Tab-separated table of C-alpha atoms and ligand atoms in Angstrom:
chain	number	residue	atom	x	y	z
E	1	UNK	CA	-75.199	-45.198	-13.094
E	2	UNK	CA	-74.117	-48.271	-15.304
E	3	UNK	CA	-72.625	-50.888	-12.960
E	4	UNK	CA	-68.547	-51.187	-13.898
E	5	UNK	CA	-66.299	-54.817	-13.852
E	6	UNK	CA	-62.419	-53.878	-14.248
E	7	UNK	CA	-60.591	-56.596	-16.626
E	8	UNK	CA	-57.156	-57.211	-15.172
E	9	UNK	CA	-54.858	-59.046	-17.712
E	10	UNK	CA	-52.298	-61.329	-16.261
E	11	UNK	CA	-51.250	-63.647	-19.647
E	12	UNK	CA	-51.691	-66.415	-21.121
E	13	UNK	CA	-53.260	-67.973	-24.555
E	14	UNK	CA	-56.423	-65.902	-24.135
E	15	UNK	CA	-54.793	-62.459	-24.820
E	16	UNK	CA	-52.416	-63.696	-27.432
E	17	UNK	CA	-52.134	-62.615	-30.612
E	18	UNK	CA	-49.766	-64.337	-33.822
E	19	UNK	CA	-46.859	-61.679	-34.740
E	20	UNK	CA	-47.139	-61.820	-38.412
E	21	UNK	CA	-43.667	-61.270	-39.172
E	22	UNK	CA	-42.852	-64.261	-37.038
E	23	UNK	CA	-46.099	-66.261	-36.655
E	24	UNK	CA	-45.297	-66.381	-32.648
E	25	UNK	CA	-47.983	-65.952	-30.092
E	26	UNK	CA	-47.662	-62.717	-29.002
E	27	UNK	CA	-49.762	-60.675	-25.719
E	28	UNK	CA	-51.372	-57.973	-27.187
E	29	UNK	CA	-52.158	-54.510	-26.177
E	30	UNK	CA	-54.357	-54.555	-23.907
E	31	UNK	CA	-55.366	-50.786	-23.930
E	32	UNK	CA	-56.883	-52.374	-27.245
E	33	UNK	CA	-59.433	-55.002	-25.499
E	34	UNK	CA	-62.398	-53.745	-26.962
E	35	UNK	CA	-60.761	-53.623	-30.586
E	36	UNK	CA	-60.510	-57.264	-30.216
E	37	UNK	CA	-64.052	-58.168	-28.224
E	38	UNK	CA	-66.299	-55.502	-29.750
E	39	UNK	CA	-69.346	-57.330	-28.034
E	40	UNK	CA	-68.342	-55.577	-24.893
E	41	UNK	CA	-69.222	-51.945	-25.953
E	42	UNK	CA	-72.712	-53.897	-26.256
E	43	UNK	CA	-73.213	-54.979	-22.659
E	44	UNK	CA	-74.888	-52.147	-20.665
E	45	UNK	CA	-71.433	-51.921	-17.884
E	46	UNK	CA	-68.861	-50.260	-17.661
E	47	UNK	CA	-65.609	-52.093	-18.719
E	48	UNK	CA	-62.011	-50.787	-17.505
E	49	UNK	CA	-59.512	-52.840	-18.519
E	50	UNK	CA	-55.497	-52.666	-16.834
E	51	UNK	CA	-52.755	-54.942	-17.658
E	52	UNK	CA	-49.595	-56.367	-15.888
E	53	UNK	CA	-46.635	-55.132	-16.868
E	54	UNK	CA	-45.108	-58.038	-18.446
E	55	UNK	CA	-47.548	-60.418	-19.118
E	56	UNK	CA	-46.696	-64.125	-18.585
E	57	UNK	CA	-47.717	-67.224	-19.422
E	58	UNK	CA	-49.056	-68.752	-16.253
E	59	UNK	CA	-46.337	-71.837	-15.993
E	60	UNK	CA	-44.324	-69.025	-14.726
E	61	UNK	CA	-46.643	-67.449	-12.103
E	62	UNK	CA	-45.234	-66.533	-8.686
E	63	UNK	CA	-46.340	-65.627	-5.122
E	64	UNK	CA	-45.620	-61.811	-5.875
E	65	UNK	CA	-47.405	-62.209	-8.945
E	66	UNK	CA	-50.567	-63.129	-6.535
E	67	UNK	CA	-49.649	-60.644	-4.112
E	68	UNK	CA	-50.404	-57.879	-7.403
E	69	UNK	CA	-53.206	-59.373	-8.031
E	70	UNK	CA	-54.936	-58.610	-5.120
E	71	UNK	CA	-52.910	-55.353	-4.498
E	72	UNK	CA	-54.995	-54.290	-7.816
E	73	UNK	CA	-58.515	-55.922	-6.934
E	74	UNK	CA	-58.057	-54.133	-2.986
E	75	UNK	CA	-56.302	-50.473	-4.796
E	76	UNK	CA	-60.106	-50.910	-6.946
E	77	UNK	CA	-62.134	-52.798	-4.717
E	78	UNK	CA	-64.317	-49.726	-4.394
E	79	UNK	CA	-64.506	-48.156	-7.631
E	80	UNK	CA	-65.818	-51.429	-9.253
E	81	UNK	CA	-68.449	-54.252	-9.147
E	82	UNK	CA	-66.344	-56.778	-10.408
E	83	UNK	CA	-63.702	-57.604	-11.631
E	84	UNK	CA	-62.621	-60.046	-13.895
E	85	UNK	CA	-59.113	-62.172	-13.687
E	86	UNK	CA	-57.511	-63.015	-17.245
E	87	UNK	CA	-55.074	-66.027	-16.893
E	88	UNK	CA	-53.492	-68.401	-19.032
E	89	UNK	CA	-55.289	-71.724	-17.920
E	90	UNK	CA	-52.332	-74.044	-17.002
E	91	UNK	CA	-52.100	-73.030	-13.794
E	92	UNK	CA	-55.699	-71.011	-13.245
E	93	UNK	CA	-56.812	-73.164	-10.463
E	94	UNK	CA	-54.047	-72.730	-8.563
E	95	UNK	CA	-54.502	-68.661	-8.619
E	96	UNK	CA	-57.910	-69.219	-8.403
E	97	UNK	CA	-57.245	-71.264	-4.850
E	98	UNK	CA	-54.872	-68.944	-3.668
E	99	UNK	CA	-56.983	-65.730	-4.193
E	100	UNK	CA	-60.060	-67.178	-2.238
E	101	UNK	CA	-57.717	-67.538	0.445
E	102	UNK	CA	-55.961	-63.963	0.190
E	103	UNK	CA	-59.287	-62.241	-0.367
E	104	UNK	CA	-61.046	-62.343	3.373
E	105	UNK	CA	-65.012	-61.140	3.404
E	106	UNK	CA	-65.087	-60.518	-0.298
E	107	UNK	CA	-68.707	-59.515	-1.686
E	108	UNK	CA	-67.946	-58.785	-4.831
E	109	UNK	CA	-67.305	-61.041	-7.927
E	110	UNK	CA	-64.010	-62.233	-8.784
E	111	UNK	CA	-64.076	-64.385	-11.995
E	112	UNK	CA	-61.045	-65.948	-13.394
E	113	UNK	CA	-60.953	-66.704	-17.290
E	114	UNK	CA	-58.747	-67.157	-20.104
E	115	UNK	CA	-59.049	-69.682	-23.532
E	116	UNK	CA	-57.522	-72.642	-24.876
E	117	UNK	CA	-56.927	-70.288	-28.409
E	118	UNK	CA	-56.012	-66.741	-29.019
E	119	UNK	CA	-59.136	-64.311	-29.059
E	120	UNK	CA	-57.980	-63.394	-32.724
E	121	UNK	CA	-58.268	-66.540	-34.148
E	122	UNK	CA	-61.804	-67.631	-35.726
E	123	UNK	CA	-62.468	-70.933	-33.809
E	124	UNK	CA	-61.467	-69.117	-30.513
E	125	UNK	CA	-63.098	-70.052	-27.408
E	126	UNK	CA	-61.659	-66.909	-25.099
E	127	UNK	CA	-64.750	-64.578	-26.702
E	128	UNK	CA	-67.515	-66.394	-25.447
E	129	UNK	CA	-65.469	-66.781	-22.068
E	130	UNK	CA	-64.387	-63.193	-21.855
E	131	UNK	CA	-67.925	-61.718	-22.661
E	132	UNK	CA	-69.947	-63.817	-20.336
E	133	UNK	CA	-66.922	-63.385	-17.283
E	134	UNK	CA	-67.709	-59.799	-17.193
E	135	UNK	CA	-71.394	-59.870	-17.578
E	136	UNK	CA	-71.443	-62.350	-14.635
E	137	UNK	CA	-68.906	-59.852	-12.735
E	138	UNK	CA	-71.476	-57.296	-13.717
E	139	UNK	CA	-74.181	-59.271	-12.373
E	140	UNK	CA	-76.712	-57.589	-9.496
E	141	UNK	CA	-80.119	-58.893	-7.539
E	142	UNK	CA	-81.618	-56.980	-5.596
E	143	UNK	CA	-78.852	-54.301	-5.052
E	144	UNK	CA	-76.384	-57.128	-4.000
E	145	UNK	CA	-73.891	-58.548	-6.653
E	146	UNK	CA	-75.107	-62.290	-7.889
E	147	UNK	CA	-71.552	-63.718	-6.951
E	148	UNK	CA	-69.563	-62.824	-3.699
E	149	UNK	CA	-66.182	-65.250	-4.205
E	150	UNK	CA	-63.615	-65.915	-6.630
E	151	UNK	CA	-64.609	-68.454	-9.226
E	152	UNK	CA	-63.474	-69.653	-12.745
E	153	UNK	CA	-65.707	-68.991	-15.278
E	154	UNK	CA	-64.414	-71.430	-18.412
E	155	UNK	CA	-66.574	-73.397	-21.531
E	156	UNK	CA	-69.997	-72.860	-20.317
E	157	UNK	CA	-69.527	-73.455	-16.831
E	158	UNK	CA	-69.511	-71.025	-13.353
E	159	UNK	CA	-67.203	-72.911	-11.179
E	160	UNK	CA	-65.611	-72.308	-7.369
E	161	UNK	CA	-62.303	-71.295	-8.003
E	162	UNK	CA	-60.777	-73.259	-5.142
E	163	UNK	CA	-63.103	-76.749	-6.178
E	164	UNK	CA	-61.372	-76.337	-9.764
E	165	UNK	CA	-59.157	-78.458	-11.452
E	166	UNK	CA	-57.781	-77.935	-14.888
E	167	UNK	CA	-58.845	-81.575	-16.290
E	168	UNK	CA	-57.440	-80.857	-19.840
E	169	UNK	CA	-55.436	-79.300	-22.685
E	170	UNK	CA	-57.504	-79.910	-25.114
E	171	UNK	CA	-61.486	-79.746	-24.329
E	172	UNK	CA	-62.588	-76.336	-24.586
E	173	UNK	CA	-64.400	-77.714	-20.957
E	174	UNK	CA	-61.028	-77.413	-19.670
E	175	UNK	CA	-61.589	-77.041	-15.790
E	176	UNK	CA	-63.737	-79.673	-14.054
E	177	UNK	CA	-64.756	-79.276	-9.700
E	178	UNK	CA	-65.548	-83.009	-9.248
E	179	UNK	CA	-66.940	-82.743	-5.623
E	180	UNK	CA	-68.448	-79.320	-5.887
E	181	UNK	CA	-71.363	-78.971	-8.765
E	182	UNK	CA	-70.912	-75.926	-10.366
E	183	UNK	CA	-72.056	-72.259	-9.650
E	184	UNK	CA	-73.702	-71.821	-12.735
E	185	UNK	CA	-74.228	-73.187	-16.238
E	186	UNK	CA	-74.468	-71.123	-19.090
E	187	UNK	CA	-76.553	-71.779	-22.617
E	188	UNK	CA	-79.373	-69.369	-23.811
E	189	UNK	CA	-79.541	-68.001	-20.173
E	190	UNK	CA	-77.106	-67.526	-17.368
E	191	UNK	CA	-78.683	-70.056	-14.529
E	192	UNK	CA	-77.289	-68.878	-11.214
E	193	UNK	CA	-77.209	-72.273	-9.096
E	194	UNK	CA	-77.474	-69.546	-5.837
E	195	UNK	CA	-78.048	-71.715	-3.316
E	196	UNK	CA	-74.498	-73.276	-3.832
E	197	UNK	CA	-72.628	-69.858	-3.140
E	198	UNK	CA	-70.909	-68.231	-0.380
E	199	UNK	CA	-72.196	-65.400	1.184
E	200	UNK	CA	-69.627	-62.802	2.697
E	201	UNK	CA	-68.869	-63.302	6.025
E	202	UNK	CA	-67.067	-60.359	7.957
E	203	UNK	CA	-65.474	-57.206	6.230
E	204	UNK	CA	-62.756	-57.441	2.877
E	205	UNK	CA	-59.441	-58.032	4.280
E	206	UNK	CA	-56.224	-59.130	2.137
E	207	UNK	CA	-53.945	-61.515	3.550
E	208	UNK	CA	-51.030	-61.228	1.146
E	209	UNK	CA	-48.621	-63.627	2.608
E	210	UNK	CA	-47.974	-66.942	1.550
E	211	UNK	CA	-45.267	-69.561	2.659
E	212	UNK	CA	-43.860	-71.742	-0.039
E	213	UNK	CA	-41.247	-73.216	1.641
E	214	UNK	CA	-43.402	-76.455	0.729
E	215	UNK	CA	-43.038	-79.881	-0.551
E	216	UNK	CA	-44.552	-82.539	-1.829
E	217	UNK	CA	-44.009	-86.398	-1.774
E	218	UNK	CA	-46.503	-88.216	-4.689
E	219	UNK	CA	-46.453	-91.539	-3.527
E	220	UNK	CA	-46.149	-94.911	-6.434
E	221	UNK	CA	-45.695	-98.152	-5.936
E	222	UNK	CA	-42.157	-98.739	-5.727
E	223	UNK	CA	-41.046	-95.692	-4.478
E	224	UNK	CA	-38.031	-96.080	-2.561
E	225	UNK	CA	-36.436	-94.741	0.925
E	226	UNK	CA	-33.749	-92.521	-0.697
E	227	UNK	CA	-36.450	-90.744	-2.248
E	228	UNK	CA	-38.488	-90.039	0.560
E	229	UNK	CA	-36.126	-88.907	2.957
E	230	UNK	CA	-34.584	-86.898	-0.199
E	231	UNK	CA	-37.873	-84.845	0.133
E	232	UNK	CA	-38.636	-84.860	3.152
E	233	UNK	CA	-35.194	-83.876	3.965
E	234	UNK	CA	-35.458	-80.947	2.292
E	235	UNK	CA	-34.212	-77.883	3.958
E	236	UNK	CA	-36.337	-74.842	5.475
E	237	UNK	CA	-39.496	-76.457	4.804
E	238	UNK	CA	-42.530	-75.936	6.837
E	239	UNK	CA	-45.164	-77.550	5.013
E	240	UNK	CA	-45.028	-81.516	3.072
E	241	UNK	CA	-48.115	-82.475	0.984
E	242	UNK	CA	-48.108	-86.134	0.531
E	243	UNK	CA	-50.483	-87.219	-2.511
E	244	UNK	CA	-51.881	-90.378	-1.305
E	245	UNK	CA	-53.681	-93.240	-2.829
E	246	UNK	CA	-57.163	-94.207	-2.849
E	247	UNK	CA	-59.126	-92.630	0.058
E	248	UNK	CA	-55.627	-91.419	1.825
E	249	UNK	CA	-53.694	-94.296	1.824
E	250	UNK	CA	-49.836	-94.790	2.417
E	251	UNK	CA	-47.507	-97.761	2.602
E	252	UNK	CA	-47.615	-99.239	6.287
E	253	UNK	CA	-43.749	-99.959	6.346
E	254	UNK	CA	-42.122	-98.838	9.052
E	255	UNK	CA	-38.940	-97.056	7.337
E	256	UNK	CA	-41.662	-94.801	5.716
E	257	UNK	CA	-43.591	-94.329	8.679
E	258	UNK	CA	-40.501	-93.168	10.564
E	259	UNK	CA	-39.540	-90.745	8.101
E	260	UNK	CA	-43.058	-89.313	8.258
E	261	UNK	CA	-42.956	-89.212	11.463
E	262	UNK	CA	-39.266	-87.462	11.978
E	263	UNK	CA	-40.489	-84.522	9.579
E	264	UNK	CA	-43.457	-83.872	12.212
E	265	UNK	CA	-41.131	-83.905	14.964
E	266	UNK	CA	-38.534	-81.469	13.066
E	267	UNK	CA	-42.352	-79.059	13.299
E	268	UNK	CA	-43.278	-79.370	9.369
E	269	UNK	CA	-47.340	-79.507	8.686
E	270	UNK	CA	-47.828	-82.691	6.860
E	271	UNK	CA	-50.956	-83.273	4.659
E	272	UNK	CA	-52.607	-86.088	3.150
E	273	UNK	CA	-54.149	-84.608	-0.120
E	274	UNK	CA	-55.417	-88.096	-2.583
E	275	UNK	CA	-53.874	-88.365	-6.062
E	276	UNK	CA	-58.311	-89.140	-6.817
E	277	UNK	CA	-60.007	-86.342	-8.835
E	278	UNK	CA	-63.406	-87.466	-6.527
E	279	UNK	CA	-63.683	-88.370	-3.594
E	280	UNK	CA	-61.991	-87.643	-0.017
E	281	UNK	CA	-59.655	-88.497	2.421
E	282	UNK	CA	-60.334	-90.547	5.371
E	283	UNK	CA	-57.625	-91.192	7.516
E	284	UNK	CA	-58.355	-94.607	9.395
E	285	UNK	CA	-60.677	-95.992	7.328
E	286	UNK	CA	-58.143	-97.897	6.366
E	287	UNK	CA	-55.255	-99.804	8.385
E	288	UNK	CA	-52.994	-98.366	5.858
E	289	UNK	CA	-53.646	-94.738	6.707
E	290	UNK	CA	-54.203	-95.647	10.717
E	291	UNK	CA	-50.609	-94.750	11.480
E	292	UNK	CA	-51.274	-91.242	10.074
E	293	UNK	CA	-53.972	-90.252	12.008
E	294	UNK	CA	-51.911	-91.410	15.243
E	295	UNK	CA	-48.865	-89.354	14.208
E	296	UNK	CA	-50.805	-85.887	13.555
E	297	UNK	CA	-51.028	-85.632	9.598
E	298	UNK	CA	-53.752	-83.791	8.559
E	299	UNK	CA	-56.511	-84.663	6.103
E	300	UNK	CA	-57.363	-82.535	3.077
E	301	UNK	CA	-60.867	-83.908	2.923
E	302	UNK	CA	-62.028	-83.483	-0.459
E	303	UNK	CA	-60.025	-80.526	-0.855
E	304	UNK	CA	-58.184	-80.167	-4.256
E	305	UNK	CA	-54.377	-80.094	-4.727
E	306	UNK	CA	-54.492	-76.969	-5.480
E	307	UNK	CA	-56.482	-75.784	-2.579
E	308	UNK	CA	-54.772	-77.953	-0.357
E	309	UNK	CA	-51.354	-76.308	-1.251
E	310	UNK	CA	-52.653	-72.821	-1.403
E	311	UNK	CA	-54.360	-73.568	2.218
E	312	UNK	CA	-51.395	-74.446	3.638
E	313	UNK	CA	-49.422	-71.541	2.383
E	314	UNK	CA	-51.666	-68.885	3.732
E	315	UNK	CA	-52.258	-70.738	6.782
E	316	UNK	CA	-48.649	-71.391	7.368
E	317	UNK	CA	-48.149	-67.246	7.129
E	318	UNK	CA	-51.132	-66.435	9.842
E	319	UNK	CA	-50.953	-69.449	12.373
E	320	UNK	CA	-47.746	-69.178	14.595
E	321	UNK	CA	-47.968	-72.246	16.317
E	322	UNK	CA	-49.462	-75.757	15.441
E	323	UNK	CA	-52.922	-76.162	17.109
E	324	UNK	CA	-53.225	-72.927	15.092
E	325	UNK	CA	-52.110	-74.631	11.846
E	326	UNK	CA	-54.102	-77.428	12.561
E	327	UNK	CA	-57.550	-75.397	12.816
E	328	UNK	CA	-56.961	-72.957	10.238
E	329	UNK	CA	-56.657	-76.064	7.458
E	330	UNK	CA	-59.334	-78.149	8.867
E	331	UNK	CA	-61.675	-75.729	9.420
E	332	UNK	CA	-63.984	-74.820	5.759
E	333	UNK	CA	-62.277	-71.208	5.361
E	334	UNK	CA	-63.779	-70.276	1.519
E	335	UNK	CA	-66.134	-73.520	1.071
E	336	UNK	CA	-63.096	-75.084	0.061
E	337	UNK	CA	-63.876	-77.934	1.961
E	338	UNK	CA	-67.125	-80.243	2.750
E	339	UNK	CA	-67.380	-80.522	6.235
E	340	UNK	CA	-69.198	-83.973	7.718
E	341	UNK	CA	-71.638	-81.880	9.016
E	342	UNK	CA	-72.671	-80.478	5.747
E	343	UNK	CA	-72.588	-84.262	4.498
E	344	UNK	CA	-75.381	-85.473	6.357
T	1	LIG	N1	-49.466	-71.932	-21.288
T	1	LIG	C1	-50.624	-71.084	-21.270
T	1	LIG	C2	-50.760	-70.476	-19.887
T	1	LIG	O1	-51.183	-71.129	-18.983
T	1	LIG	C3	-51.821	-71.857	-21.632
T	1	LIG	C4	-53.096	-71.066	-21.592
T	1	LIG	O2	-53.142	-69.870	-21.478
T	1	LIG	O3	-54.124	-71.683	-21.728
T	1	LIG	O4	-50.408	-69.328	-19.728
């Protein structure tokens, strides 16, 4: 029996087409994939393809939209190999991140893609990305499927999805991992870097809840008191990302301090994720991030934004109380993370 991937189609660019009467981007039908990508009848798998009802473009993506994303991959999670995540790119990592998270024990494929032009015009990028998503979501060894996590397949490159960054709006390399090398890197052959990727642990659970009563405070110089206790005033929230300079560093005054400090004491988790692409955070290294180890803030390592956020939604949804909190984002939960351990 030929191996099958199932195509889900969220939005965005990739599955656009121009309305001739108006010359607008328009998401075409998606019952017609094959119409558009005939090189898919050609791979020897099984292709199903399903659609979201209204397709979006991903600046408008939601939690529920998440939570129907992996209500379809767990309703299919049987009848398929793989499946294969079409997204518009703008905000791919962030899925990406949140979906490692949601899916528990996955050992199956889950590759996100999409294009920086519509797969109907002739320069487009999305063919090449569409074609080689699903034959790496159709991919076996040895019985077992080549990839077991969610990853972003995108200009040549195999990357984690929750090590992914989108890096720019113009490069057809649109998505870079800076402190993760990627997965696997595709010319004339598809060259698995295996050694660098997960391996299920446990059986597939879905965790479909995630908080986002979150903020965050980017720090600059200048920034003033009003500001911060604007945000970290804000009502309801549980969570407060503060994007950090350097290798986690904060201004030592002591107005900002206290502020930081009241928002732990009114029980919100507060992160340290750096505004650095590379590169991690290391509370105390410095003096000026000293006073945030003391006060409890917790370190998003070399974590992403993206997976930093997306961490603390779904950890702030399982943990009830905060020694909880506090393991379930320190601890590497999807490879996420490099631990010291796996530094030296
Ligand atoms: N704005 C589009 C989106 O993210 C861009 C893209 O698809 O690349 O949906």
């Amino acid at each position: 029996m030929r191996r099958s991937v199932l195509v889900i189609y969220t939005g965005g660019t990739i599955g656009m087409v121009e309305d001739p009467a108006t010359g607008a981007l328009v998401p075409f039908d998606f019952a017609a994939l094959k119409k558009h990508v005939p090189e898919l009848e050609r791979l020897d798998l099984e292709v199903e393809s399903i659609a979201f009802d209204t397709p979006i473009d991903s600046s408008d993506i939601e939690i529920h939209q998440w939570q129907a994303l992996a209500g379809v991959i767990e309703a299919n999670y049987e009848k398929h190999n793989g499946f294969v995540v079409l997204h518009g790119t703008d905000t791919m990592a962030f899925s990406a991140s949140a979906l490692s998270f949601m899916l528990e024990g996955l050992n199956k494929p889950v590759v996100f893609t999409g294009s920086q032009l519509p797969i109907d015009t002739v320069r487009t990028d999305g063919r090449e990305n569409l074609v080689t998503a699903v034959q790496i979501a159709g991919m076996e060894r040895n019985g077992e499927p080549c990839l077991q996590e969610v990853a972003i397949y995108f200009g040549s490159q195999l990357l984690r999805g929750n090590r992914t960054h989108k890096y720019s709006s113009e490069d057809f390399y649109a998505f870079r991992s800076p402190n993760y090398s990627p997965l696997a890197e595709v010319g004339i052959h598809i060259d698995l870097n295996t050694v660098r990727m997960l391996k299920p642990k446990g059986t597939f659970k879905v965790y479909d809840q995630m908080e986002n009563n979150i903020a965050v405070l980017k720090l600059f110089p200048g920034i003033t008191k009003e500001v911060v206790q604007q945000i970290c005033g804000a009502k309801n929230i549980k969570g407060l990302l503060i994007e950090t300079f350097g290798s986690g560093n904060a201004p030592t005054k002591e107005w900002f301090l206290n502020e930081i400090q009241h928002v732990i004491q009114r029980g919100v988790t507060v992160v340290n994720v750096t505004q650095c692409n590379d590169g991690f955070v290391e509370q105390g290294r410095y003096a000026s991030s000293r006073g945030f180890a003391a006060m409890g803030v917790l370190s998003a390592a070399d974590m992403t934004f993206e997976a930093a956020l997306t961490k603390l939604m779904h950890v702030l949804s399982y943990c009830k109380d905060e020694d909880a909190i506090a393991k379930g984002f320190l601890e590497d939960k999807r490879g996420e993370l490099t631990t010291f351990s796996s530094l030296v």
